């Protein structure tokens, strides 16, 4: 008698687990149906945000390249200005030296 009641209790336990699993599947299915439109909207916004971030990264890269080029050009301009000042100074010294030279005609 104990064996029969034990087996019957075991079968009832398995049946209750099966019913619980089926109920959870149905509830989960309804929940997914309610959540899917929101998830789609979030996925669309996420894709849009990723596209904007990619565009901003490209723009930032171009700005960085321009900054490097501008720095190089400003350095070149400073070097050129310094070299021009040096040449002008040497020209003035040469002109002054030339004016001090006296030429004798025979």
Coordinates of N, CA, C and O in Angstrom, one line a residue:
X1 N 0.8 -1.2 0.0 CA 0.0 0.0 0.0 C 0.9 1.3 0.0 O 0.5 2.2 -0.7
X2 N 1.9 1.2 0.7 CA 2.8 2.4 0.8 C 3.5 2.6 -0.5 O 3.7 3.8 -0.9
X3 N 3.8 1.5 -1.3 CA 4.4 1.7 -2.6 C 3.5 2.3 -3.6 O 3.9 3.1 -4.4
X4 N 2.2 1.9 -3.5 CA 1.2 2.5 -4.4 C 1.0 4.0 -4.1 O 1.0 4.8 -5.0
X5 N 0.9 4.3 -2.8 CA 0.8 5.8 -2.5 C 2.0 6.6 -2.8 O 1.9 7.7 -3.3
X6 N 3.2 6.0 -2.7 CA 4.4 6.7 -3.0 C 4.5 6.9 -4.5 O 4.9 8.0 -5.0
X7 N 4.1 5.9 -5.3 CA 4.1 6.1 -6.8 C 3.1 7.1 -7.2 O 3.4 7.9 -8.1
X8 N 1.9 7.1 -6.6 CA 0.9 8.0 -6.9 C 1.3 9.4 -6.6 O 1.1 10.4 -7.3
X9 N 2.0 9.6 -5.5 CA 2.5 10.9 -5.1 C 3.6 11.4 -6.0 O 3.6 12.6 -6.4
X10 N 4.4 10.5 -6.5 CA 5.5 10.9 -7.4 C 4.9 11.3 -8.7 O 5.3 12.3 -9.3
X11 N 3.9 10.6 -9.2 CA 3.2 11.0 -10.5 C 2.5 12.3 -10.4 O 2.6 13.1 -11.3
X12 N 1.9 12.5 -9.2 CA 1.2 13.8 -9.0 C 2.2 15.0 -9.0 O 2.0 16.1 -9.5
X13 N 3.4 14.7 -8.4 CA 4.4 15.8 -8.4 C 4.9 16.1 -9.7 O 5.1 17.3 -10.1
X14 N 5.1 15.1 -10.6 CA 5.6 15.3 -12.0 C 4.5 16.1 -12.8 O 4.8 16.9 -13.6
X15 N 3.2 15.7 -12.5 CA 2.2 16.4 -13.2 C 2.1 17.8 -12.8 O 1.8 18.7 -13.7
X16 N 2.3 18.1 -11.6 CA 2.2 19.5 -11.1 C 3.4 20.3 -11.7 O 3.2 21.5 -12.1
X17 N 4.5 19.7 -11.8 CA 5.7 20.4 -12.5 C 5.4 20.7 -13.9 O 5.6 21.8 -14.4
X18 N 4.8 19.7 -14.6 CA 4.4 19.9 -16.0 C 3.4 21.0 -16.2 O 3.6 21.8 -17.1
X19 N 2.4 21.0 -15.4 CA 1.4 22.1 -15.5 C 2.0 23.4 -15.2 O 1.7 24.4 -15.9
X20 N 2.9 23.5 -14.3 CA 3.6 24.8 -13.9 C 4.4 25.3 -15.1 O 4.4 26.5 -15.4
X21 N 5.1 24.4 -15.7 CA 5.9 24.7 -16.9 C 5.1 25.2 -18.0 O 5.4 26.3 -18.7
X22 N 3.9 24.6 -18.3 CA 3.0 25.0 -19.3 C 2.5 26.4 -19.0 O 2.3 27.3 -19.9
X23 N 2.1 26.6 -17.8 CA 1.6 28.0 -17.4 C 2.6 29.0 -17.6 O 2.3 30.2 -18.1
X24 N 3.8 28.8 -17.2 CA 4.9 29.8 -17.4 C 5.2 30.0 -18.8 O 5.4 31.2 -19.2
X25 N 5.1 29.0 -19.7 CA 5.3 29.2 -21.1 C 4.2 30.2 -21.7 O 4.5 31.1 -22.5
X26 N 3.0 30.0 -21.3 CA 1.9 30.8 -21.8 C 2.0 32.2 -21.3 O 1.8 33.2 -22.0
X27 N 2.4 32.4 -20.0 CA 2.5 33.8 -19.5 C 3.7 34.4 -20.1 O 3.7 35.6 -20.5
X28 N 4.8 33.7 -20.3 CA 6.0 34.3 -21.0 C 5.7 34.7 -22.4 O 6.2 35.7 -22.9
X29 N 4.9 33.9 -23.1 CA 4.5 34.2 -24.5 C 3.7 35.5 -24.5 O 3.9 36.3 -25.4
X30 N 2.8 35.7 -23.6 CA 2.0 36.9 -23.6 C 2.9 38.1 -23.2 O 2.8 39.2 -23.8
X31 N 3.8 37.9 -22.3 CA 4.8 39.0 -21.9 C 5.6 39.4 -23.1 O 5.9 40.5 -23.3
X32 N 6.1 38.4 -23.9 CA 7.0 38.7 -25.0 C 6.2 39.5 -26.0 O 6.7 40.4 -26.7
X33 N 4.9 39.1 -26.2 CA 4.1 39.9 -27.2 C 3.9 41.3 -26.8 O 3.8 42.2 -27.6
X34 N 3.8 41.5 -25.5 CA 3.7 42.9 -25.0 C 5.0 43.7 -25.0 O 5.0 44.9 -25.2
X35 N 6.1 43.0 -24.9 CA 7.4 43.6 -24.8 C 8.0 43.9 -26.2 O 8.7 44.8 -26.4
X36 N 7.7 43.0 -27.2 CA 8.3 43.1 -28.5 C 8.2 44.5 -29.2 O 9.2 44.9 -29.7
X37 N 7.1 45.1 -29.2 CA 7.0 46.4 -29.8 C 8.0 47.4 -29.2 O 8.7 48.2 -29.9
X38 N 8.1 47.4 -27.9 CA 9.0 48.3 -27.2 C 10.5 47.9 -27.5 O 11.3 48.8 -27.6
X39 N 10.7 46.6 -27.6 CA 12.1 46.2 -27.9 C 12.5 46.6 -29.3 O 13.6 47.1 -29.6
X40 N 11.5 46.5 -30.2 CA 11.8 47.0 -31.6 C 12.1 48.4 -31.6 O 13.1 48.9 -32.3
X41 N 11.4 49.2 -30.9 CA 11.6 50.7 -30.9 C 13.0 50.9 -30.3 O 13.7 51.8 -30.8
X42 N 13.3 50.2 -29.2 CA 14.7 50.4 -28.6 C 15.8 50.0 -29.5 O 16.8 50.7 -29.6
X43 N 15.6 48.9 -30.3 CA 16.6 48.4 -31.2 C 16.8 49.5 -32.4 O 17.9 49.7 -32.8
X44 N 15.7 50.1 -32.8 CA 15.8 51.1 -33.9 C 16.5 52.3 -33.3 O 17.4 52.8 -34.0
X45 N 16.2 52.7 -32.1 CA 16.9 53.9 -31.6 C 18.4 53.6 -31.3 O 19.3 54.4 -31.5
X46 N 18.7 52.4 -30.9 CA 20.0 52.0 -30.7 C 20.8 51.9 -32.0 O 22.0 52.4 -32.0
X47 N 20.2 51.4 -33.1 CA 20.9 51.4 -34.4 C 21.1 52.9 -34.8 O 22.2 53.2 -35.4
X48 N 20.1 53.7 -34.6 CA 20.3 55.1 -35.0 C 21.4 55.8 -34.2 O 22.2 56.5 -34.8
X49 N 21.5 55.5 -32.9 CA 22.5 56.1 -32.1 C 23.9 55.6 -32.5 O 24.8 56.3 -32.6
X50 N 24.0 54.3 -32.8 CA 25.2 53.7 -33.3 C 25.7 54.4 -34.6 O 26.9 54.7 -34.8
X51 N 24.7 54.6 -35.5 CA 25.1 55.3 -36.8 C 25.5 56.7 -36.5 O 26.5 57.2 -37.1
X52 N 24.9 57.4 -35.6 CA 25.3 58.8 -35.3 C 26.7 58.8 -34.6 O 27.5 59.6 -34.9
X53 N 26.9 57.8 -33.7 CA 28.3 57.7 -33.1 C 29.3 57.4 -34.1 O 30.4 58.0 -34.1
X54 N 29.1 56.6 -35.1 CA 30.0 56.3 -36.2 C 30.3 57.5 -37.0 O 31.5 57.8 -37.3
X55 N 29.3 58.3 -37.3 CA 29.4 59.5 -38.0 C 30.3 60.5 -37.2 O 31.2 61.2 -37.8
X56 N 30.0 60.7 -35.9 CA 30.7 61.6 -35.1 C 32.2 61.1 -35.0 O 33.1 62.0 -35.0
X57 N 32.4 59.8 -34.9 CA 33.8 59.4 -34.9 C 34.6 59.7 -36.1 O 35.7 60.2 -36.1
X58 N 33.9 59.6 -37.3 CA 34.5 60.0 -38.6 C 34.8 61.5 -38.6 O 35.9 61.9 -39.0
X59 N 33.9 62.3 -38.2 CA 34.1 63.7 -38.1 C 35.2 64.1 -37.2 O 36.0 65.0 -37.5
X60 N 35.2 63.4 -36.0 CA 36.3 63.7 -35.1 C 37.7 63.4 -35.7 O 38.6 64.1 -35.5
X61 N 37.7 62.3 -36.4 CA 39.0 61.9 -37.0 C 39.4 62.9 -38.0 O 40.6 63.3 -38.1
X62 N 38.5 63.4 -38.8 CA 38.8 64.5 -39.8 C 39.3 65.7 -39.1 O 40.2 66.4 -39.6
X63 N 38.6 66.1 -38.0 CA 39.0 67.3 -37.3 C 40.4 67.1 -36.7 O 41.2 68.1 -36.8
X64 N 40.7 66.0 -36.2 CA 42.1 65.7 -35.6 C 43.1 65.8 -36.7 O 44.2 66.4 -36.5
X65 N 42.8 65.3 -37.9 CA 43.7 65.4 -39.0 C 43.9 66.8 -39.4 O 45.1 67.3 -39.7
X66 N 42.9 67.6 -39.4 CA 43.0 69.1 -39.8 C 43.8 69.8 -38.7 O 44.6 70.7 -39.0
X67 N 43.6 69.4 -37.4 CA 44.4 70.1 -36.4 C 45.9 69.8 -36.5 O 46.7 70.6 -36.4
X68 N 46.2 68.5 -36.8 CA 47.6 68.2 -37.0 C 48.2 68.9 -38.2 O 49.3 69.5 -38.1
X69 N 47.4 69.0 -39.3 CA 47.9 69.8 -40.5 C 48.1 71.3 -40.1 O 49.1 71.9 -40.5
X70 N 47.1 71.8 -39.4 CA 47.2 73.2 -39.0 C 48.5 73.5 -38.1 O 49.2 74.5 -38.3
X71 N 48.7 72.5 -37.2 CA 49.9 72.7 -36.3 C 51.2 72.6 -37.1 O 52.1 73.4 -36.9
X72 N 51.2 71.7 -38.1 CA 52.4 71.6 -38.9 C 52.6 72.9 -39.8 O 53.7 73.4 -39.9
X73 N 51.4 73.4 -40.3 CA 51.5 74.6 -41.1 C 51.9 75.8 -40.2 O 52.7 76.6 -40.7
X74 N 51.4 75.9 -39.0 CA 51.8 77.0 -38.1 C 53.3 76.9 -37.8 O 54.0 77.9 -37.7
X75 N 53.8 75.7 -37.5 CA 55.2 75.5 -37.3 C 56.0 75.9 -38.5 O 57.1 76.6 -38.3
X76 N 55.6 75.5 -39.6 CA 56.3 75.9 -40.9 C 56.2 77.4 -41.0 O 57.2 78.0 -41.5
X77 N 55.1 78.0 -40.8 CA 55.0 79.5 -40.9 C 55.9 80.2 -39.9 O 56.6 81.2 -40.3
X78 N 56.0 79.7 -38.7 CA 56.9 80.3 -37.7 C 58.4 80.1 -38.2 O 59.2 81.1 -38.1
X79 N 58.7 78.9 -38.6 CA 60.1 78.7 -39.1 C 60.4 79.6 -40.3 O 61.5 80.2 -40.4
X80 N 59.4 79.8 -41.2 CA 59.6 80.6 -42.4 C 59.7 82.1 -41.9 O 60.6 82.8 -42.5
X81 N 58.9 82.5 -41.0 CA 59.0 83.9 -40.5 C 60.4 84.2 -39.9 O 61.0 85.2 -40.1
X82 N 60.9 83.2 -39.1 CA 62.2 83.3 -38.4 C 63.3 83.4 -39.5 O 64.2 84.2 -39.4
X83 N 63.2 82.5 -40.5 CA 64.2 82.5 -41.6 C 64.1 83.8 -42.3 O 65.2 84.3 -42.7
X84 N 62.9 84.3 -42.6 CA 62.8 85.6 -43.3 C 63.4 86.7 -42.5 O 64.1 87.6 -43.1
X85 N 63.2 86.7 -41.2 CA 63.8 87.8 -40.3 C 65.3 87.7 -40.4 O 66.0 88.7 -40.5
X86 N 65.8 86.4 -40.4 CA 67.3 86.2 -40.4 C 67.8 86.7 -41.8 O 68.9 87.4 -41.8
X87 N 67.1 86.4 -42.9 CA 67.6 86.9 -44.2 C 67.6 88.4 -44.3 O 68.5 89.0 -44.8
X88 N 66.5 89.0 -43.8 CA 66.4 90.5 -43.8 C 67.6 91.1 -43.0 O 68.2 92.1 -43.4
X89 N 67.8 90.5 -41.8 CA 68.9 91.0 -41.0 C 70.2 90.9 -41.7 O 71.0 91.9 -41.7
X90 N 70.5 89.8 -42.3 CA 71.7 89.6 -43.0 C 71.8 90.5 -44.2 O 72.9 91.0 -44.5
X91 N 70.7 90.8 -44.9 CA 70.7 91.7 -46.0 C 71.0 93.1 -45.5 O 71.8 93.9 -46.2
X92 N 70.4 93.5 -44.4 CA 70.7 94.8 -43.9 C 72.2 95.0 -43.5 O 72.9 96.0 -43.7
X93 N 72.8 93.9 -42.9 CA 74.2 93.9 -42.6 C 75.0 94.0 -43.8 O 76.0 94.8 -43.9
X94 N 74.6 93.3 -44.8 CA 75.4 93.3 -46.1 C 75.3 94.6 -46.8 O 76.3 95.2 -47.3
X95 N 74.1 95.3 -46.7 CA 73.9 96.6 -47.3 C 74.8 97.6 -46.6 O 75.4 98.5 -47.2
X96 N 74.7 97.5 -45.3 CA 75.5 98.4 -44.5 C 77.0 98.2 -44.7 O 77.8 99.2 -44.8
X97 N 77.4 97.0 -44.8 CA 78.8 96.7 -45.1 C 79.2 97.2 -46.5 O 80.3 97.7 -46.7
X98 N 78.3 97.1 -47.5 CA 78.6 97.5 -48.8 C 78.7 99.0 -48.9 O 79.5 99.6 -49.6
X99 N 77.8 99.7 -48.2 CA 77.8 101.2 -48.2 C 79.1 101.7 -47.5 O 79.6 102.8 -47.9
X100 N 79.7 100.9 -46.6 CA 80.9 101.4 -46.0 C 82.2 101.1 -46.9 O 83.2 101.6 -46.6
X101 N 82.0 100.4 -47.9 CA 83.1 100.1 -48.8 C 83.4 101.3 -49.7 O 82.4 101.8 -50.3
X102 N 84.6 101.7 -49.8 CA 84.9 102.8 -50.7 C 85.7 102.2 -51.9 O 86.6 101.4 -51.8
X103 N 85.2 102.6 -53.0 CA 85.9 102.1 -54.2 C 86.8 103.2 -54.8 O 86.4 104.3 -54.8
X104 N 87.9 102.8 -55.2 CA 88.9 103.8 -55.8 C 88.9 103.5 -57.3 O 89.1 102.4 -57.8
X105 N 88.8 104.6 -58.1 CA 88.9 104.5 -59.5 C 90.3 105.0 -59.9 O 90.7 106.0 -59.5
X106 N 90.9 104.2 -60.7 CA 92.3 104.7 -61.1 C 92.3 105.5 -62.3 O 91.5 105.6 -63.1

